[in-house]
Tab-separated table of C-alpha atoms in Angstrom:
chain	number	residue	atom	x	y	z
A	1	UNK	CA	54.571	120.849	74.047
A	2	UNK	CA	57.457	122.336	71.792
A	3	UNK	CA	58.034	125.806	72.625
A	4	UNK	CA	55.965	128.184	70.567
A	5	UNK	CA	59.086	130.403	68.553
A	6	UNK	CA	60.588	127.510	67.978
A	7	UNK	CA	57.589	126.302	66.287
A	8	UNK	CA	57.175	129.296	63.974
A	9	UNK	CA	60.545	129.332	63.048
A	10	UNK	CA	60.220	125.937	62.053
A	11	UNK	CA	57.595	126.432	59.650
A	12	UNK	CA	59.389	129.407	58.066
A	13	UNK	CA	62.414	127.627	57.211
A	14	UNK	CA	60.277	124.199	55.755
A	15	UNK	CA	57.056	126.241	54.325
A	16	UNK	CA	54.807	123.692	52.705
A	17	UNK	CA	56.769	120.404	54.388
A	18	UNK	CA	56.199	121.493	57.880
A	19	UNK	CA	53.122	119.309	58.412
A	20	UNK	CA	55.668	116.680	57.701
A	21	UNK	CA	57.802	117.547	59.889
A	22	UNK	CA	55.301	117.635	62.500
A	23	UNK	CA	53.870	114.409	61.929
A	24	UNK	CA	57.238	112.944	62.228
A	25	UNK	CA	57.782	114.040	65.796
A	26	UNK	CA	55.125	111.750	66.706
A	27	UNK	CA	56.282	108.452	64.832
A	28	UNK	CA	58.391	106.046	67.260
A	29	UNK	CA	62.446	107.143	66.888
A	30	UNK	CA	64.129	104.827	65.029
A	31	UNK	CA	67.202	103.342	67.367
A	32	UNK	CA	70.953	101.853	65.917
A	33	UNK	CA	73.995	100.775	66.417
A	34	UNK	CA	77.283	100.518	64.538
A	35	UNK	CA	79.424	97.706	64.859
A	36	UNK	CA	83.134	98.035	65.827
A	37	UNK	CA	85.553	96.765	63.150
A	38	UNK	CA	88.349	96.775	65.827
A	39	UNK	CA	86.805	93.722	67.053
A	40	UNK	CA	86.582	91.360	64.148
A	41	UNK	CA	83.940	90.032	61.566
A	42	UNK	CA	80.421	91.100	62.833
A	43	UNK	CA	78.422	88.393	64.548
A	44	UNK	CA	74.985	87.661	63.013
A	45	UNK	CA	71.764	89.107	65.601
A	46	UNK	CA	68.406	88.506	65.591
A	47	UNK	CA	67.753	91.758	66.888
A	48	UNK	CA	69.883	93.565	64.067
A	49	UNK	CA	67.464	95.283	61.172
A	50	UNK	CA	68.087	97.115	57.886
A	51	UNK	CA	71.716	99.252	56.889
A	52	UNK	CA	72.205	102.761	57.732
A	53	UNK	CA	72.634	104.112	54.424
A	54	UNK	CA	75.538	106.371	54.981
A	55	UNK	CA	77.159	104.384	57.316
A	56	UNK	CA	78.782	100.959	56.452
A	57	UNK	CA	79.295	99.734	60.025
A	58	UNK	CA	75.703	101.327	61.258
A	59	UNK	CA	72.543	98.993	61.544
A	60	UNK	CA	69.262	99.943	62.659
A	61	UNK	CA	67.722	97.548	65.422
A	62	UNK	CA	64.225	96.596	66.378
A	63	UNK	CA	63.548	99.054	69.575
A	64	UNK	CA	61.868	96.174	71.574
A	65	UNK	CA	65.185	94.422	72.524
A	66	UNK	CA	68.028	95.884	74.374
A	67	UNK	CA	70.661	95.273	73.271
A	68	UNK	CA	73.186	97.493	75.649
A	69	UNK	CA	72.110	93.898	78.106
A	70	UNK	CA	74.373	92.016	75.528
A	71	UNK	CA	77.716	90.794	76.370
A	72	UNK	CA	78.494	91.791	73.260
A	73	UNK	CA	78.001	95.511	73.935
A	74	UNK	CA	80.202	94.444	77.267
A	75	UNK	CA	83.177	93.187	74.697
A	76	UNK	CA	82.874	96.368	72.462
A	77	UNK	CA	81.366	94.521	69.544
A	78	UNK	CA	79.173	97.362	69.125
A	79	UNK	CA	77.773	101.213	70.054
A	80	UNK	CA	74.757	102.172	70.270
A	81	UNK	CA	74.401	105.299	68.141
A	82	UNK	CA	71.660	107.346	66.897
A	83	UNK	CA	71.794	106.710	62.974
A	84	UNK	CA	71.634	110.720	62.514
A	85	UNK	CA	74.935	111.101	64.916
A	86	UNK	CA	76.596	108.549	62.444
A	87	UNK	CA	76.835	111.415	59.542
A	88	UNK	CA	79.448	113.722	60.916
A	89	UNK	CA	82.819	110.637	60.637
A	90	UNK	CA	80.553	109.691	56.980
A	91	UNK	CA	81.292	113.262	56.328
A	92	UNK	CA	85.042	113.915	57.775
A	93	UNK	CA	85.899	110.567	55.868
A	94	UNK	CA	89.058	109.757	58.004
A	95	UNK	CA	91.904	106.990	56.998
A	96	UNK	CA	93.963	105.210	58.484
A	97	UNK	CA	97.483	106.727	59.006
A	98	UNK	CA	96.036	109.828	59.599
A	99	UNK	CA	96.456	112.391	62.282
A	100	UNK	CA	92.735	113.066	63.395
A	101	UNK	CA	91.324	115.578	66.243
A	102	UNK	CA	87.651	115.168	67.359
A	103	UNK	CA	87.645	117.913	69.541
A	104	UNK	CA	84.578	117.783	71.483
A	105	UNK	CA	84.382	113.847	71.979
A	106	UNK	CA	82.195	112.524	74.409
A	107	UNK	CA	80.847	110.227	75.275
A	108	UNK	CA	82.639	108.836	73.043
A	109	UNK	CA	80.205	107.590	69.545
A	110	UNK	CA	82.143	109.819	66.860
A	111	UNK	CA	85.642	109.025	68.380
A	112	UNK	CA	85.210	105.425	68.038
A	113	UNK	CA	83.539	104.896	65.121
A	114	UNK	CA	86.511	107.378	63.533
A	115	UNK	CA	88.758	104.750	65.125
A	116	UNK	CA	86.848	101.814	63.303
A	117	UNK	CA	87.605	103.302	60.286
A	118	UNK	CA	91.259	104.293	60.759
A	119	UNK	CA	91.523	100.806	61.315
A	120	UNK	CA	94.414	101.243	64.643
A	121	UNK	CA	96.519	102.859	61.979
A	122	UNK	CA	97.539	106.727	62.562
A	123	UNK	CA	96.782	108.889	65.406
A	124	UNK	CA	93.535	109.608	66.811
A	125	UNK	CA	93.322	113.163	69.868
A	126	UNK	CA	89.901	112.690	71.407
A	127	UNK	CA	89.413	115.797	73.786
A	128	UNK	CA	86.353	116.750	76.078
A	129	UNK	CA	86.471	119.765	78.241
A	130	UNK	CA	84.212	118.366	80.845
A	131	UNK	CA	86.404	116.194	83.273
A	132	UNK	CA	83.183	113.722	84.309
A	133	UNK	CA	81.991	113.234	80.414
A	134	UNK	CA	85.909	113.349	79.887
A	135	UNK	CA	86.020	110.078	82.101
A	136	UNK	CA	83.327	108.887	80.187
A	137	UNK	CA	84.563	109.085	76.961
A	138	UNK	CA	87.717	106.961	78.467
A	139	UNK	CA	85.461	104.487	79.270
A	140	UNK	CA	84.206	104.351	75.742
A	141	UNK	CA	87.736	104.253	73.924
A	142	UNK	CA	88.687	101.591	76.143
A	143	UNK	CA	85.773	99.475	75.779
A	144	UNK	CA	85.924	99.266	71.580
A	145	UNK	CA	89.289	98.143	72.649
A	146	UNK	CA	91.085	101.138	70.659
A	147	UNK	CA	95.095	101.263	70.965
A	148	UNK	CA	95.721	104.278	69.225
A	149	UNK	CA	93.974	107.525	71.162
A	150	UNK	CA	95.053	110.064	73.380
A	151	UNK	CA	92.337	110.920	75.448
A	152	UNK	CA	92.855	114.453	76.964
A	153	UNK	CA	90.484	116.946	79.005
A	154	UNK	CA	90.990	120.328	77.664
A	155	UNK	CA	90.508	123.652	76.414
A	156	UNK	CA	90.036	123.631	72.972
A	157	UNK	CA	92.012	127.053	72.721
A	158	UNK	CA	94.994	125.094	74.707
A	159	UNK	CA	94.827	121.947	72.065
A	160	UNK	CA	95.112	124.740	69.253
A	161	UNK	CA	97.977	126.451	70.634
A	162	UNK	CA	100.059	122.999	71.480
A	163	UNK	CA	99.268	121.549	68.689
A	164	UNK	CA	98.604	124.137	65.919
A	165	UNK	CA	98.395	122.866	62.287
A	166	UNK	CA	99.376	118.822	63.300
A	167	UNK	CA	96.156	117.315	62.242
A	168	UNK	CA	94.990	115.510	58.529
A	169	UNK	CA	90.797	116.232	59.608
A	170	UNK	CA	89.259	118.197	62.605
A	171	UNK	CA	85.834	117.072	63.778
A	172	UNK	CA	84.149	120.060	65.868
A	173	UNK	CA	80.966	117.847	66.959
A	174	UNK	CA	79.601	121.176	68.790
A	175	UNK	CA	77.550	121.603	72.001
A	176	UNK	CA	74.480	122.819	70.642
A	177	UNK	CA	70.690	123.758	71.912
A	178	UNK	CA	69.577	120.614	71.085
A	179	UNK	CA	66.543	121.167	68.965
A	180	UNK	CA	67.191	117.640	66.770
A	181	UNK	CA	66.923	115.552	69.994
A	182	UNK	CA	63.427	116.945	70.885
A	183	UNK	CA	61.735	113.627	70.106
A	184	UNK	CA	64.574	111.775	71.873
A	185	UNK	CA	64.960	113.976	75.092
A	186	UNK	CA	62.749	115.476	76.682
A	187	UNK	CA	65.273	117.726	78.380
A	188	UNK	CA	66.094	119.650	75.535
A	189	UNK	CA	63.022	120.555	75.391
A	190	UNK	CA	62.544	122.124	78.404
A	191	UNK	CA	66.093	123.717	78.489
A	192	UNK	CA	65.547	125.385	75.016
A	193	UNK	CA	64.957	129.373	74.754
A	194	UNK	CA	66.377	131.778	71.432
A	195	UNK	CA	68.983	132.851	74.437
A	196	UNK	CA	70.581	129.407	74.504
A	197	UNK	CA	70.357	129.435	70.797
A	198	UNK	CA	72.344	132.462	70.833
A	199	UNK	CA	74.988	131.560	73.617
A	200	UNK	CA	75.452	128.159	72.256
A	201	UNK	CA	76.311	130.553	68.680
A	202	UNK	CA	78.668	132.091	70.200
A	203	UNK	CA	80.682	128.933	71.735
A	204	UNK	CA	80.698	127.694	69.060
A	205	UNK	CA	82.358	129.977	66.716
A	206	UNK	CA	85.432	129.975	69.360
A	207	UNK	CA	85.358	126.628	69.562
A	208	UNK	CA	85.504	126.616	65.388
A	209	UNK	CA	88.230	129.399	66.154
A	210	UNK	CA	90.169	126.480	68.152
A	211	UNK	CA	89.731	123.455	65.384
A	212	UNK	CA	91.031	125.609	62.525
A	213	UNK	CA	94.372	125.878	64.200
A	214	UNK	CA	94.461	122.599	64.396
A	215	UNK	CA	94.084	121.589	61.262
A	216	UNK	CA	96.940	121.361	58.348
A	217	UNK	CA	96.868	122.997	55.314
A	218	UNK	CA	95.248	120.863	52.653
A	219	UNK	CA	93.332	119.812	55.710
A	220	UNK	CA	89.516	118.741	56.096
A	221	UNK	CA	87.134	119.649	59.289
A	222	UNK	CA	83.586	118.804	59.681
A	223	UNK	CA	81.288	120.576	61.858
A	224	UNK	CA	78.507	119.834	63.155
A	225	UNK	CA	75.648	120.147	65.472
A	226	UNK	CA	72.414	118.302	66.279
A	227	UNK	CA	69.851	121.424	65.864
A	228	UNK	CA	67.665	123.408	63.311
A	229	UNK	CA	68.701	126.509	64.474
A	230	UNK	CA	70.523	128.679	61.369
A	231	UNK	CA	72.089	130.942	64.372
A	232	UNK	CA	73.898	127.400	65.042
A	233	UNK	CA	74.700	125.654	61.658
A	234	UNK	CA	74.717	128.083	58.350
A	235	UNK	CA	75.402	131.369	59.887
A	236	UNK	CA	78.305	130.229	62.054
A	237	UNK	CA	79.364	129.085	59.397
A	238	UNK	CA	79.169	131.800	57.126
A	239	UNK	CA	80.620	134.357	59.755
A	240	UNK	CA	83.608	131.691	60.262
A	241	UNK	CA	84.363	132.166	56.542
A	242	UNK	CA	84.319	135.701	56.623
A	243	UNK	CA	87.135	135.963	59.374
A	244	UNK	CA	89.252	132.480	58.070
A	245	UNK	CA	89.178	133.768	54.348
A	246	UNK	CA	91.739	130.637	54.337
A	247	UNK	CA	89.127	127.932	54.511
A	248	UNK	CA	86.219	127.230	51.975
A	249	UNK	CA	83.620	124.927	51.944
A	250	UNK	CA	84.065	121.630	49.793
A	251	UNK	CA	81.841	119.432	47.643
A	252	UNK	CA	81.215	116.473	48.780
A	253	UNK	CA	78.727	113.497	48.088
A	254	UNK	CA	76.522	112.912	50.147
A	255	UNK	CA	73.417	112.446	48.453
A	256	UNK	CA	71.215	110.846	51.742
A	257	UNK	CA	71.380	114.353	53.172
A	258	UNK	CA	69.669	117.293	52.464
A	259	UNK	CA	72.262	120.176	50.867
A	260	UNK	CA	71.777	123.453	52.235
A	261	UNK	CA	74.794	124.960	49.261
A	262	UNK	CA	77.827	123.864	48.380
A	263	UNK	CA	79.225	121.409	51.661
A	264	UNK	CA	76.680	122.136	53.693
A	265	UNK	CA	73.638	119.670	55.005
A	266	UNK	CA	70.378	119.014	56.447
A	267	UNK	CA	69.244	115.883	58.191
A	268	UNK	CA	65.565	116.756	58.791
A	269	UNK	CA	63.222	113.906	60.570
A	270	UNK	CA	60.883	113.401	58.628
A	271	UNK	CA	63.391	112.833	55.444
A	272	UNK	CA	64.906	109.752	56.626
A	273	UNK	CA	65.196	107.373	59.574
A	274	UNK	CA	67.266	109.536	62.152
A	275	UNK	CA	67.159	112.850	64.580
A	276	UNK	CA	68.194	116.247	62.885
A	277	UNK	CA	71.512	117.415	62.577
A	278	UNK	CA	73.023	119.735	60.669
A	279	UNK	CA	77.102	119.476	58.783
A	280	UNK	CA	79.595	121.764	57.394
A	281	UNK	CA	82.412	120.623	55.304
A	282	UNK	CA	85.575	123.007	54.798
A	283	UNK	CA	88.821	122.359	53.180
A	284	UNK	CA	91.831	124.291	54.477
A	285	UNK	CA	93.398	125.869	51.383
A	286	UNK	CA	96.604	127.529	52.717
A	287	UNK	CA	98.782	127.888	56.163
A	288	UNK	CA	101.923	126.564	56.951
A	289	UNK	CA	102.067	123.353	58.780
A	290	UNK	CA	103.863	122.797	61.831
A	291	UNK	CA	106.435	120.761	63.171
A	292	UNK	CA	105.344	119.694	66.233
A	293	UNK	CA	107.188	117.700	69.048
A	294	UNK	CA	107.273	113.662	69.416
A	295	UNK	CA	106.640	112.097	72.670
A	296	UNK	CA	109.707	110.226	73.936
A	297	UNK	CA	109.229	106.142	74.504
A	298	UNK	CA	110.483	104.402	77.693
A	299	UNK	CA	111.790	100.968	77.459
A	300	UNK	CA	109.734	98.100	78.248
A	301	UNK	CA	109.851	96.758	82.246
A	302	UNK	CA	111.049	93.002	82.286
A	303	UNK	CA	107.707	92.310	83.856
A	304	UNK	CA	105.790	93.366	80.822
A	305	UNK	CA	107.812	91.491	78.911
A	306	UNK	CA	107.972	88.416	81.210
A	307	UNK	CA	103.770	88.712	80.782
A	308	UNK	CA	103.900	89.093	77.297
A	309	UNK	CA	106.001	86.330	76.018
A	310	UNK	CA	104.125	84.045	78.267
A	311	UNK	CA	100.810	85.090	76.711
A	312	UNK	CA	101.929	85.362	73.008
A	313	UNK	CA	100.847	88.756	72.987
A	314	UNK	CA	102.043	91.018	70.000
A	315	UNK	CA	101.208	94.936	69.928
A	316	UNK	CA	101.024	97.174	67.079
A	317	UNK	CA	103.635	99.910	66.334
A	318	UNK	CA	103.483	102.555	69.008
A	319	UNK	CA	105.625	103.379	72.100
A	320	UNK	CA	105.895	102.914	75.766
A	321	UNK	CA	104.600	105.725	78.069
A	322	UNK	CA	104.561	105.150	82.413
A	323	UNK	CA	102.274	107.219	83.905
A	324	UNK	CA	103.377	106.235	87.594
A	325	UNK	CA	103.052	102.608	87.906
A	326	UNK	CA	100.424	102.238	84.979
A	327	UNK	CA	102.353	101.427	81.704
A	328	UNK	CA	100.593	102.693	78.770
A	329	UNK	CA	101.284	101.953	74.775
A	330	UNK	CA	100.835	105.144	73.266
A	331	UNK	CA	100.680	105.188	68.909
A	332	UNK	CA	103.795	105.942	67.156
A	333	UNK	CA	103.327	109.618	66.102
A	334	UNK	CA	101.678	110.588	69.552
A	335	UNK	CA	102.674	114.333	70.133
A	336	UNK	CA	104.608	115.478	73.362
A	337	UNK	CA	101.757	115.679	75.947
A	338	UNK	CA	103.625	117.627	78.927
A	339	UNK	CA	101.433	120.405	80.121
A	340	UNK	CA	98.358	118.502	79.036
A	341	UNK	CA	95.250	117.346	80.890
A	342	UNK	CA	95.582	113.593	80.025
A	343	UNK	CA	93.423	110.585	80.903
A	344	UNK	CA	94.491	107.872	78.865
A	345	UNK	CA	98.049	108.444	76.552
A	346	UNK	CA	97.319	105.318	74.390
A	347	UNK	CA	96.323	102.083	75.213
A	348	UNK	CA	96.452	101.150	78.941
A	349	UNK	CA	98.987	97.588	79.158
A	350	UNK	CA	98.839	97.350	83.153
A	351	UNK	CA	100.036	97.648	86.558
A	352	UNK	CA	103.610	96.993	87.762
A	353	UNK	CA	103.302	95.580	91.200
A	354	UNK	CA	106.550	94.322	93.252
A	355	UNK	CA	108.294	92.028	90.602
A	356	UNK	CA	104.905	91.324	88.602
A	357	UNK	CA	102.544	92.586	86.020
A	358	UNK	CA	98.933	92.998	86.299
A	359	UNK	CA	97.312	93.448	83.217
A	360	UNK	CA	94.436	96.300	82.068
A	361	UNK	CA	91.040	95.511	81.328
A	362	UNK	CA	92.170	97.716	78.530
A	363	UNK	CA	94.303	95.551	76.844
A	364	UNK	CA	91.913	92.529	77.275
A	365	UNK	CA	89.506	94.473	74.519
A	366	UNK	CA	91.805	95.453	72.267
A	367	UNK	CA	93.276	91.576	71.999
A	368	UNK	CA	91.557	88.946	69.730
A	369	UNK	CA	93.545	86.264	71.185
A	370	UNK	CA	96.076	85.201	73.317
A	371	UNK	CA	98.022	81.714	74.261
A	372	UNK	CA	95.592	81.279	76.895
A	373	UNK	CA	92.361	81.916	76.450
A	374	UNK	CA	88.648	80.881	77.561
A	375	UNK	CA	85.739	80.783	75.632
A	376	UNK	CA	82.033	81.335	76.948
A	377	UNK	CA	78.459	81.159	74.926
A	378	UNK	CA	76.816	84.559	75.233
A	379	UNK	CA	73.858	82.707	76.972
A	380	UNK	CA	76.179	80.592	79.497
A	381	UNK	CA	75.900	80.619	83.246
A	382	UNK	CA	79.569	80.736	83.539
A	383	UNK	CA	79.572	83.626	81.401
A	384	UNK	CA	76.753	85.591	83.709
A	385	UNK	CA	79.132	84.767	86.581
A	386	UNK	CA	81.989	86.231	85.438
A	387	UNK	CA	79.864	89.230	85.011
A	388	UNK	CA	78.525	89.500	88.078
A	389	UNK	CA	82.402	89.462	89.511
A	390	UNK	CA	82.591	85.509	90.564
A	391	UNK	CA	85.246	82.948	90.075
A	392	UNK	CA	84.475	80.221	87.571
A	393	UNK	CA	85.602	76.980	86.522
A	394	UNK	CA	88.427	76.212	84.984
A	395	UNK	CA	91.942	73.977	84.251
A	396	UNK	CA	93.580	77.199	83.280
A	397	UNK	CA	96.754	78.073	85.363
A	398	UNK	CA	97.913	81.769	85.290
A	399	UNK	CA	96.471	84.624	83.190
A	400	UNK	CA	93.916	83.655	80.939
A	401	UNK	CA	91.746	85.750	77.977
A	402	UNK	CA	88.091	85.250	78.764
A	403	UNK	CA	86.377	85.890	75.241
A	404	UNK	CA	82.436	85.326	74.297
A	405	UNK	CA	82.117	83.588	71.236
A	406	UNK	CA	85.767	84.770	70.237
A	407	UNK	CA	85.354	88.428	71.345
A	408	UNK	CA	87.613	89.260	74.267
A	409	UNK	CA	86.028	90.730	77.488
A	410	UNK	CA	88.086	90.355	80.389
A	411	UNK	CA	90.997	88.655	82.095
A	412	UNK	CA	91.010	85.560	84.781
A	413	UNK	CA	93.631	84.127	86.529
A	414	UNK	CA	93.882	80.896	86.972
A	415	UNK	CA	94.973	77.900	89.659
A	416	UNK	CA	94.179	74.713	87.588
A	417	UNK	CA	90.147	74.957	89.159
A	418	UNK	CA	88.510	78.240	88.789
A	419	UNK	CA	89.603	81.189	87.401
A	420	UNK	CA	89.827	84.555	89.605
A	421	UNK	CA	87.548	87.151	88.551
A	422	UNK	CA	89.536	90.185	87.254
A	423	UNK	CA	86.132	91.562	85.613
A	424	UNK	CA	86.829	95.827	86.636
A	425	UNK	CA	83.912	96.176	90.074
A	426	UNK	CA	82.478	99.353	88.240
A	427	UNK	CA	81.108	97.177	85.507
A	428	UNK	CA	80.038	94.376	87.241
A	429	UNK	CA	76.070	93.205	87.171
């Protein structure tokens, strides 16, 4: 049962579409998944349905299958998304070259679908102030095989004060009471009361606070939340503009969505195929942008380089960073990051061990190919094996790129009969 206020509010905002509304609580979700342009042209599924409208790499899929089972999903060849979440990046419209913030990140489905479309070019701060969903957004950014992301763990409030004015687009994706996910999760519903409505409002005008320092002048930032509540979406928004007099809200197309005034949208239920949500777009119109630090390179070990040359491997433009042994390849115009809470300052390359390299299961997903490589059907028992952490056979010798049908998914090392299994334990079946 849906909590009673929340009910009557409900029909007060939709009036005479509120049986609608209702009735669509009780259809089936519909369930997607947007494909990751990082890893190539997109392989043809059976399980794979209609477009999302709004979201070029976003297909709806038929909710019997699963496809999060797929080695696919293993390779980063996709993310399951809901369709709704997909609106906020249609929104913020980022590009590649671009310095881009998505300040409250994980897991991890807005960050990498604004890496998709950014297309490894520019700089992309993905920041989550919870250290365990933290770690799991890292997990994310590594498996869509993104190089160019700083992954930090932070304060929003620290972020802004670092790095004030050094970003092209801001995405505040904001903790919220949850009241679009009510058909999804059950938990929402049972955590909900007009007090959490009203707490969440207030985090979330700091955290607004926080993502308009970051943003440049000229600037764009999208917020949004997944709730009905106006407390949450217009009147945060209209109390933000009365205290940041330098921001306004912009025009935008967006004609899948339901406009709630100029830059502002509905996605209600029962209007299209997706949970609600709720988005604000604002244009910064004046500030002064900063000049903000570079983080210094480090020259390349001889054992990288020994691994490298060996395996063909070419990396796009960015720098070296060594966190201990780990050797990282962090993009080009990545900030200084000392006095940050970092997990992962780019791309993670490998290990340096005594005179050798070891290379990240990192770097494995963001490759295509490499001068040794080996291939394995999606329905293959060698390819289950190497899943499941087992050697399997092979004629390779050394360091070898284990791909499904041409997607990359792991490393092996090989001795001219099997290969070593250097599949990561934690995601082994």
């Amino acid at each position: 049962m849906l909590p009673e206020p929340f009910l009557k509010r409900i029909e007060n905002q939709l009036g005479e579409e509120y049986p609608a509304f209702l009735q669509s609580l009780e259809r089936p979700r519909a369930v997607a998944l947007r494909f990751n342009p990082l890893k190539g042209a997109i392989p043809q599924l059976d399980f794979v349905q209609s477009p999302v409208p709004w979201e070029p790499m976003g297909y709806y899929y038929d909710p019997q299958t699963r496809p999060g089972l797929h080695p696919y999903h293993e390779a980063g060849v996709y993310y399951l998304q809901e369709a709704s979440a997909m609106s906020a990046v249609a929104l913020l419209d980022p590009q590649p070259g671009e310095t881009v913030c998505d300040l409250c990140a994980a897991p991890g489905g807005k960050t990498t679908q604004i890496a998709g479309r950014m297309q490894g070019s520019g700089f992309l701060l993905c920041n989550e102030i919870h250290p365990a969903r933290a770690k799991i957004l890292s997990r994310n950014v590594e498996r869509m095989g993104i190089a160019n992301a700083l992954v930090t763990n932070e304060h929003p409030a620290k972020l802004a004060e670092k790095y004030a004015e050094a970003f092209d687009r801001v995405l505040i994706d904001a903790p919220c009471s949850g009241e679009g996910m009510f058909r999804k999760e059950e938990a929402a519903v049972t955590d909900w009361s007009q007090e959490t409505v009203e707490m969440c409002a207030r985090r979330q005008a700091e955290i607004l606070c926080s993502g308009a320092a970051l943003l440049k002048p000229g600037g764009r930032l999208v917020y949004s939340t997944c709730t009905f509540a106006p407390e949450e979406n217009e009147q945060t928004i209209e109390h933000f503009l009365q205290t940041h007099p330098e921001f306004v809200l912009e025009e935008v197309d967006a004609p899948w969505f339901t406009p709630v005034g100029t830059g502002m949208f509905r996605l209600w239920p029962h209007k299209l195929l997706g949970e609600g949500h709720f988005a604000a777009v604002l244009r910064k119109t004046s500030g002064q942008e900063a000049s903000v630090s570079m983080q210094k390179g480090e020259s390349l070990p001889k054992e990288w380089t020994e691994f490298s040359r060996n395996l063909a491997i070419t990396l796009p433009e960015g720098k070296a960073v060594l966190f201990g042994r780990s050797l990282y390849w962090a993009p080009a115009d990545m900030p200084e990051i000392r006095g940050i809470k970092v997990l992962r300052p780019g791309l993670e390359l490998g290990e340096l061990k005594k005179g050798r390299f070891e290379p990240a299961h990192g770097l494995a997903l963001m490759l295509k190919t490499a001068a040794q490589t080996e291939d394995l059907p999606p329905e293959s028992s060698a390819l289950q094996a190497y899943l499941r952490g087992e050697c399997i056979p092979s004629q390779a010798r050394g360091w070898t790129l284990i791909r499904v049908n041409g997607y990359t998914i792991g490393w092996g090392k090989g001795d001219g009969k099997v290969l070593k299994n250097h599949y990561p334990k934690g995601l082994r079946r």
